[in-house]
Coordinates of C-alpha atoms and ligand atoms in Angstrom, one line a residue:
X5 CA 24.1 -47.6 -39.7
X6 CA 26.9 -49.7 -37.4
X7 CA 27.1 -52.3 -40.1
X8 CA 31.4 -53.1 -40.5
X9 CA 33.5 -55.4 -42.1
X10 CA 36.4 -57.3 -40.8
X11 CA 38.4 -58.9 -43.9
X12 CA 35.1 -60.2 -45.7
X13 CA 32.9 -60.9 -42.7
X14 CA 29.9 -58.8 -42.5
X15 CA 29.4 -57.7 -39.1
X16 CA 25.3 -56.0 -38.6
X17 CA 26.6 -53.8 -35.6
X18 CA 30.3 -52.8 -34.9
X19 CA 29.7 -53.5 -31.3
X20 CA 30.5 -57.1 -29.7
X21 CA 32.2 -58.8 -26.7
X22 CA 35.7 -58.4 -25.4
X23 CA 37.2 -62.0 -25.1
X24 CA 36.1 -63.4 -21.2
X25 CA 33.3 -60.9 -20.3
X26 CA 30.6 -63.1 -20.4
X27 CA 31.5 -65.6 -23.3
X28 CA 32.9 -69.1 -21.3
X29 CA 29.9 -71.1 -21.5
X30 CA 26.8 -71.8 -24.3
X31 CA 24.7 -70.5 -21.9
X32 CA 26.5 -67.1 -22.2
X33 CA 27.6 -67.4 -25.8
X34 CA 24.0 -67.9 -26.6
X35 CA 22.8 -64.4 -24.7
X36 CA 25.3 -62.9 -26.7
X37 CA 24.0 -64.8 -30.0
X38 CA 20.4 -63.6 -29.0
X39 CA 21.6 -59.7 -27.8
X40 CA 22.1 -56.5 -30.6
X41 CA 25.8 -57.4 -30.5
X42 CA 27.4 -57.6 -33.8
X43 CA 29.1 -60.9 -33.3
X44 CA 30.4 -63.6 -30.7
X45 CA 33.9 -63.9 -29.2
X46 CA 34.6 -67.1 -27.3
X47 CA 36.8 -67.3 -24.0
X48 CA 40.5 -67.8 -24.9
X49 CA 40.6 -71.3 -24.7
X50 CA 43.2 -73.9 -23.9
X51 CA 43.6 -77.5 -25.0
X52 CA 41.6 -78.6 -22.3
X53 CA 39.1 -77.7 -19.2
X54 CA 41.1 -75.1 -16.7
X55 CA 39.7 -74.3 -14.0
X56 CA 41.3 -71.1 -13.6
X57 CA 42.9 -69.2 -10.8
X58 CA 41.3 -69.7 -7.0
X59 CA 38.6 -67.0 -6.3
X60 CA 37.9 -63.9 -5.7
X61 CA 39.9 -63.2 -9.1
X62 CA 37.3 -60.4 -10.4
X63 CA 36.9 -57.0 -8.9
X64 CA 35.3 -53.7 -10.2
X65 CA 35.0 -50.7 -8.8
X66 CA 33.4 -47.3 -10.4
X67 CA 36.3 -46.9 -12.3
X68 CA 36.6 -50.0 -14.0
X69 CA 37.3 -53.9 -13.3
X70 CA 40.3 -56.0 -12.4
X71 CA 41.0 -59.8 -13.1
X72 CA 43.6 -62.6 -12.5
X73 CA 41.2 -65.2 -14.1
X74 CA 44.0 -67.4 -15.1
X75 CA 42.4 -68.9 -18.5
X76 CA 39.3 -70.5 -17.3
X77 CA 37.7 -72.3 -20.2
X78 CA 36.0 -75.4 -21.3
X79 CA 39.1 -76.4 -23.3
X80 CA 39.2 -75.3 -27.4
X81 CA 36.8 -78.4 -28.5
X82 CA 34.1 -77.0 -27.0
X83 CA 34.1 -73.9 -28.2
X84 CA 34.7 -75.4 -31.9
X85 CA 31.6 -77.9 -31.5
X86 CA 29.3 -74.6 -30.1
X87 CA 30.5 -73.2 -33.2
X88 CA 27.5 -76.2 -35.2
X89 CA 25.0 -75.5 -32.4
X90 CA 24.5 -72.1 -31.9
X91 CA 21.2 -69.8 -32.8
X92 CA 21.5 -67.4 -35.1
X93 CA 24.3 -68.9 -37.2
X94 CA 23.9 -65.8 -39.5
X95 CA 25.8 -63.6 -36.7
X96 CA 29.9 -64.3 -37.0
X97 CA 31.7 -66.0 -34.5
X98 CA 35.2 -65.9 -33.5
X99 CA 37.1 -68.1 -31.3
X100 CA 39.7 -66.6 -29.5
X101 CA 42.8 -69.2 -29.1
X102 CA 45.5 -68.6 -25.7
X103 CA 48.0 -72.1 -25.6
X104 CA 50.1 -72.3 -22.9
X105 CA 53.0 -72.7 -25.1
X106 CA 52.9 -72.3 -29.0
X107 CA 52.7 -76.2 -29.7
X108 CA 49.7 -75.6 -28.2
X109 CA 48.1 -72.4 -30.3
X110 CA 49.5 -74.6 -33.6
X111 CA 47.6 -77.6 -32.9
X112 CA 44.6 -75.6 -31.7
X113 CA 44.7 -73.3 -34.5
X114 CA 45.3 -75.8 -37.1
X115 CA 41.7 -77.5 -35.7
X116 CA 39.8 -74.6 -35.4
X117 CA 41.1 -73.4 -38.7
X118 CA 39.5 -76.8 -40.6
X119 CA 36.1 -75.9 -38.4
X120 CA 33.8 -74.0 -41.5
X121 CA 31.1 -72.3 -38.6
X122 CA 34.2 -70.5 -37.3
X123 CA 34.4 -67.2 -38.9
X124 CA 37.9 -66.2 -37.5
X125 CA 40.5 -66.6 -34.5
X126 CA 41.6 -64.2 -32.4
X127 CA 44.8 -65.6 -31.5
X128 CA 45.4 -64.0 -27.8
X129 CA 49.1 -62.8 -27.5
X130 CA 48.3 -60.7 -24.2
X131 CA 46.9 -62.6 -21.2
X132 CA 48.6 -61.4 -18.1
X133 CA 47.5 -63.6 -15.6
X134 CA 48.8 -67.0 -15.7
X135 CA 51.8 -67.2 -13.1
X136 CA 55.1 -68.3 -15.2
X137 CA 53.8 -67.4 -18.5
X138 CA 54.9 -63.4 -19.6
X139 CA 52.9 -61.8 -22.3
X140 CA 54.0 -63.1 -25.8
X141 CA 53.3 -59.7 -27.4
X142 CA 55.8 -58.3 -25.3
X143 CA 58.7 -60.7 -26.7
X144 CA 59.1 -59.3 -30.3
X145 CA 61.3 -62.6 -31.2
X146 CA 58.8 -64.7 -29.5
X147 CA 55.8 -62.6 -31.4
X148 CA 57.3 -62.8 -34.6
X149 CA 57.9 -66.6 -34.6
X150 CA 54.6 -67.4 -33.5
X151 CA 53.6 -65.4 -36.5
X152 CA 55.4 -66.9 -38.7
X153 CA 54.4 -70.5 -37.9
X154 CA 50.7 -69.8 -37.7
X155 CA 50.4 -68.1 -40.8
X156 CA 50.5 -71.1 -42.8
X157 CA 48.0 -72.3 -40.5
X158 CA 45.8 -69.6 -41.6
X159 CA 45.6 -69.5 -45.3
X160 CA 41.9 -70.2 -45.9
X161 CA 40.8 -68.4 -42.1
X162 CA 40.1 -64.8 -41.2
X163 CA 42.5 -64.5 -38.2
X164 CA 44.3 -61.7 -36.0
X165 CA 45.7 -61.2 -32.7
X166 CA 44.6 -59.7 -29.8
X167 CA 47.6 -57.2 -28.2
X168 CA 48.6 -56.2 -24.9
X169 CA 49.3 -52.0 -24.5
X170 CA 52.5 -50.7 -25.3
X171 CA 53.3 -47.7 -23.8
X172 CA 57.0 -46.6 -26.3
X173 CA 57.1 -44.9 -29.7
X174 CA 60.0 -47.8 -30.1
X175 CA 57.6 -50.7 -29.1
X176 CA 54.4 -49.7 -31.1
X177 CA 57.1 -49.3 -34.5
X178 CA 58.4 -52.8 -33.3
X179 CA 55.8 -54.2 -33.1
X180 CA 54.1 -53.0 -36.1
X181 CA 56.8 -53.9 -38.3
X182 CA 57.2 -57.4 -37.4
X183 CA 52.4 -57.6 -38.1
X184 CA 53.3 -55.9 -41.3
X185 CA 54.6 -59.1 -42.5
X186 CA 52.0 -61.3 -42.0
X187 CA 48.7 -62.1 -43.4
X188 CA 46.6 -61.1 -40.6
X189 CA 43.8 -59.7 -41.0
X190 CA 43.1 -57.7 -37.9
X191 CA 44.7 -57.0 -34.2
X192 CA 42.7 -56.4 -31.4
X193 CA 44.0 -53.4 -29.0
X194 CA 43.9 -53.6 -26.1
X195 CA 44.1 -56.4 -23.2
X196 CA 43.4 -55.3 -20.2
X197 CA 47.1 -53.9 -18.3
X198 CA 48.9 -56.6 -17.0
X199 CA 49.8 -56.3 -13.5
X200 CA 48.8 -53.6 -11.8
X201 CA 47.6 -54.0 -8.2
X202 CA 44.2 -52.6 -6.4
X203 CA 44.1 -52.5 -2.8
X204 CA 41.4 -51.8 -0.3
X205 CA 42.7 -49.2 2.3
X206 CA 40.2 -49.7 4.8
X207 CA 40.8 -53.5 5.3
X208 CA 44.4 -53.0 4.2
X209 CA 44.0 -55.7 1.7
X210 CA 44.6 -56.8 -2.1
X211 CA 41.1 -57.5 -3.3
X212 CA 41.5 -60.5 -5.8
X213 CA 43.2 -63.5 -4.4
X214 CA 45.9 -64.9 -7.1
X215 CA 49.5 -63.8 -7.7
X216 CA 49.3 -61.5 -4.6
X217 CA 46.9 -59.4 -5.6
X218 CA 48.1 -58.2 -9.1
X219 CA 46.2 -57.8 -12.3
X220 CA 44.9 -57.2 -15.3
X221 CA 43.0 -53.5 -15.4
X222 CA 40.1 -52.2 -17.2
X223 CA 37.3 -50.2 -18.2
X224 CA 37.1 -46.3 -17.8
X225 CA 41.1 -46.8 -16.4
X226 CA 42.4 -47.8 -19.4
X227 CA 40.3 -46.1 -22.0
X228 CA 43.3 -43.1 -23.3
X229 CA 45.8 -46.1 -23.3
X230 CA 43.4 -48.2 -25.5
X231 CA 42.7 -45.3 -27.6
X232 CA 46.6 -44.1 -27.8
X233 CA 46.7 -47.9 -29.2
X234 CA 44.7 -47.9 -31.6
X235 CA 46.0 -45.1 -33.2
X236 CA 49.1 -45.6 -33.2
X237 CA 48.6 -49.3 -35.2
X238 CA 45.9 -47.9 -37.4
X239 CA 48.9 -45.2 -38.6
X240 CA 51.5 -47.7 -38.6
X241 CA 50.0 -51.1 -40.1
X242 CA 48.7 -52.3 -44.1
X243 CA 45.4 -50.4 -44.7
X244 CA 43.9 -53.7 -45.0
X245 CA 44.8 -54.7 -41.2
X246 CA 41.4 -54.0 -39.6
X247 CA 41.8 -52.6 -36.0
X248 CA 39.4 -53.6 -33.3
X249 CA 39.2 -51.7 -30.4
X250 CA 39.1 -52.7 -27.1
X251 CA 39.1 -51.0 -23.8
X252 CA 37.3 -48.8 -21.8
X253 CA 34.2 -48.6 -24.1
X254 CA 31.4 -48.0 -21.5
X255 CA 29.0 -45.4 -23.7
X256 CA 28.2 -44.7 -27.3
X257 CA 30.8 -42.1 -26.7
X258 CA 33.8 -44.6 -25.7
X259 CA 33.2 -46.4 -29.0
X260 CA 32.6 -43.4 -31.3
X261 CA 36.6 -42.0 -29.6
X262 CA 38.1 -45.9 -30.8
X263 CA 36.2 -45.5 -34.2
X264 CA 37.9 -41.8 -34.6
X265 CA 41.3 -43.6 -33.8
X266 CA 40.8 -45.9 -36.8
X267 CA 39.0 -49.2 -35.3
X268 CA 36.5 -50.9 -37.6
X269 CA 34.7 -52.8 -35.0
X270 CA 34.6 -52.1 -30.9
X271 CA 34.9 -54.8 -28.2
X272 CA 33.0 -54.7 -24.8
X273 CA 34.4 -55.7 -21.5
X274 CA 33.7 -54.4 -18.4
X275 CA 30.6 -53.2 -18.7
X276 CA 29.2 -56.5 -20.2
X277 CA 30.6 -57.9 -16.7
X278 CA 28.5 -55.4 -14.7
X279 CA 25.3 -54.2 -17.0
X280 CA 25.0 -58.0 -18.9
X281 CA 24.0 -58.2 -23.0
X282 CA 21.5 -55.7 -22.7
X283 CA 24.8 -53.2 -22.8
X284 CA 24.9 -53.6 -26.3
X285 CA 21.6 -52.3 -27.4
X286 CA 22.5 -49.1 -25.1
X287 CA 25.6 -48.3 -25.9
X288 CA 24.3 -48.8 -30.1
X289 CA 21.5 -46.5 -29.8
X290 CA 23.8 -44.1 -27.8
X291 CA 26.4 -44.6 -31.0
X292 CA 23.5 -43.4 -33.5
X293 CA 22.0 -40.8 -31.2
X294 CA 26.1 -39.1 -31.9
X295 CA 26.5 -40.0 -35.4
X296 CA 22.9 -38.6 -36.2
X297 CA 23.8 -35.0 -34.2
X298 CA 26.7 -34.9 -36.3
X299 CA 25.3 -36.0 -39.5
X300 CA 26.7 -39.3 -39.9
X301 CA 25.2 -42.4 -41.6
X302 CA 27.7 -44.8 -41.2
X303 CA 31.0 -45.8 -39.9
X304 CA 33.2 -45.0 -42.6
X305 CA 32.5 -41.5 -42.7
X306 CA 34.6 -40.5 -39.6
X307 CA 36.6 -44.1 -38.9
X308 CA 40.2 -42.7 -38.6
X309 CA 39.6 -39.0 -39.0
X310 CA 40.7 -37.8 -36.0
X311 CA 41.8 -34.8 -36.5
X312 CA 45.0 -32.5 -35.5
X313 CA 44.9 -29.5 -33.3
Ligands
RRO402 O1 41.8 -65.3 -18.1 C1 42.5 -64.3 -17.8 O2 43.0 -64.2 -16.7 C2 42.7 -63.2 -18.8 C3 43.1 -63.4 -20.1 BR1 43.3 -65.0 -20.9 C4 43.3 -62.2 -20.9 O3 43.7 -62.3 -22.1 N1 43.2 -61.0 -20.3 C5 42.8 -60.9 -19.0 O4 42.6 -59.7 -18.6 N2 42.5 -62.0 -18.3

């Protein structure tokens, strides 16, 4: 009933990780391989080990989470080799790629792109947290010559990229127009929204410890930005640019709003922080619960149709 398709990968449930929640070591990878989700999503990785930024960098509240991780991961090699390893080799696995500079995502991707068990890339142009670094996705020049060079990379790879928010008419057409000519075959919307600050009143705090106390937001926060996002680049791109959804999706109700939008497949963040894999077999069967009360029997039948007042 949840069964999707990104390009020509088969995915049994629509529902999988957001990139970081959960996904930085094989021990995690491997609940995910063993939980109802519909594939696995490594950690943006790097060209080696980083630590990450000092702790606390993770805080949620009842409204949603906030990180300033800083990239910790076990360096792309390792996330290529899990790729031969893993259990159930039958469920896809991405790898999501975030250099440090765009030598770095060439050489990465152009490894991980010769690596067969890797079923596609998810080439992260949104992390918000590493202090020095701004957000490639909001550099259009920057954006489109990273396209350009790793599309060649590409040829024989399922690959997308994973966008920050835009919040302007002017950005989302921008944007949109410099994807449209590439061969990608997905973007993931959203990453969490760089640089917003949470504070704690009572101890008259920040509550994470990096970059003074600012960043990355979401869960229920963020969900009408994700969905706004969404939208807006399943209107604007190719019809064969699948859009993943990302952001805010806590109930079988979050996902069925980003599958209304247009996305073909829905990530999970925040909650698979808080609630761990078994999220995935709640939030299906809460999915199906709606599509059977409204009589549908699979995806397709109301991906997109969001309708006009
Ligand atoms: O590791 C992080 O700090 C991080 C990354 Br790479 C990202 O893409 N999004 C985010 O919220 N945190």
């Amino acid at each position: 009933m949840l069964r999707t398709y990104i390009a020509d990968i088969a995915l049994p449930s629509c529902l999988y990780n957001a990139s970081g929640a959960r996904c930085v070591t094989a021990a995690e990878l491997d609940a995910l391989a063993e939980s109802a989700a519909g594939a696995i999503l490594s950690k943006s990785c790097t060209p080696t080990y980083r630590a990450g930024n000092p702790l606390p960098r993770y805080y949620e509240n009842e409204w949603g989470s906030f990180n300033s991780m800083g990239l910790p991961n076990e360096g792309y090699k390792y996330y290529a080799k899990y790729a031969a390893v893993r259990p159930h080799r039958d469920k896809p696995y991405f790898v999501s790629v975030s250099g440090l500079s765009l030598d770095d995502n060439l050489m990465m991707i152009e490894a991980l792109g010769k690596t067969p068990p890797i079923d596609a890339i998810e080439l992260n142009l949104s992390c918000p947290n590493v202090p020095g670094k701004p957000q490639t996705g909001y550099d259009m020049e920057h954006t489109n010559e990273t396209l350009r060079q790793v599309a060649p990379l590409c040829l024989n790879k399922v690959w997308g990229v994973k966008l920050p928010p835009y919040f302007d008419i002017a950005h989302f057409n921008e944007t949109a127009a410099i994807l449209n000519q590439y061969p990608i075959h997905f973007v993931t919307c959203i990453n969490s929204i760089g640089n917003a600050l949470v504070i704690d009143p009572h101890s008259e705090q920040v509550v994470i410890k990096p970059r003074n106390g600012f960043g990355g937001l979401g869960g229920d926060y963020i969900k009408p930005t994700a969905l706004a996002n969404v939208r807006q680049f399943y209107t604007l791109l190719r019809p064969d640019i699948a859009i993943i959804g990302c952001g805010g999706v806590r109930t079988g109700i979050d996902a069925f709003e980003h599958i209304l939008c247009g996305a073909s497949a829905v990530q999970v963040g925040t909650a698979l922080v808080r609630e761990g894999t078994a999220c995935f077999s709640r939030i299906e069967a809460e999915l199906k619960t709606l599509m059977q009360q409204k009589g549908y029997y699979c995806i397709d039948d109301f991906k997109g149709k969001l309708k006009e007042l």
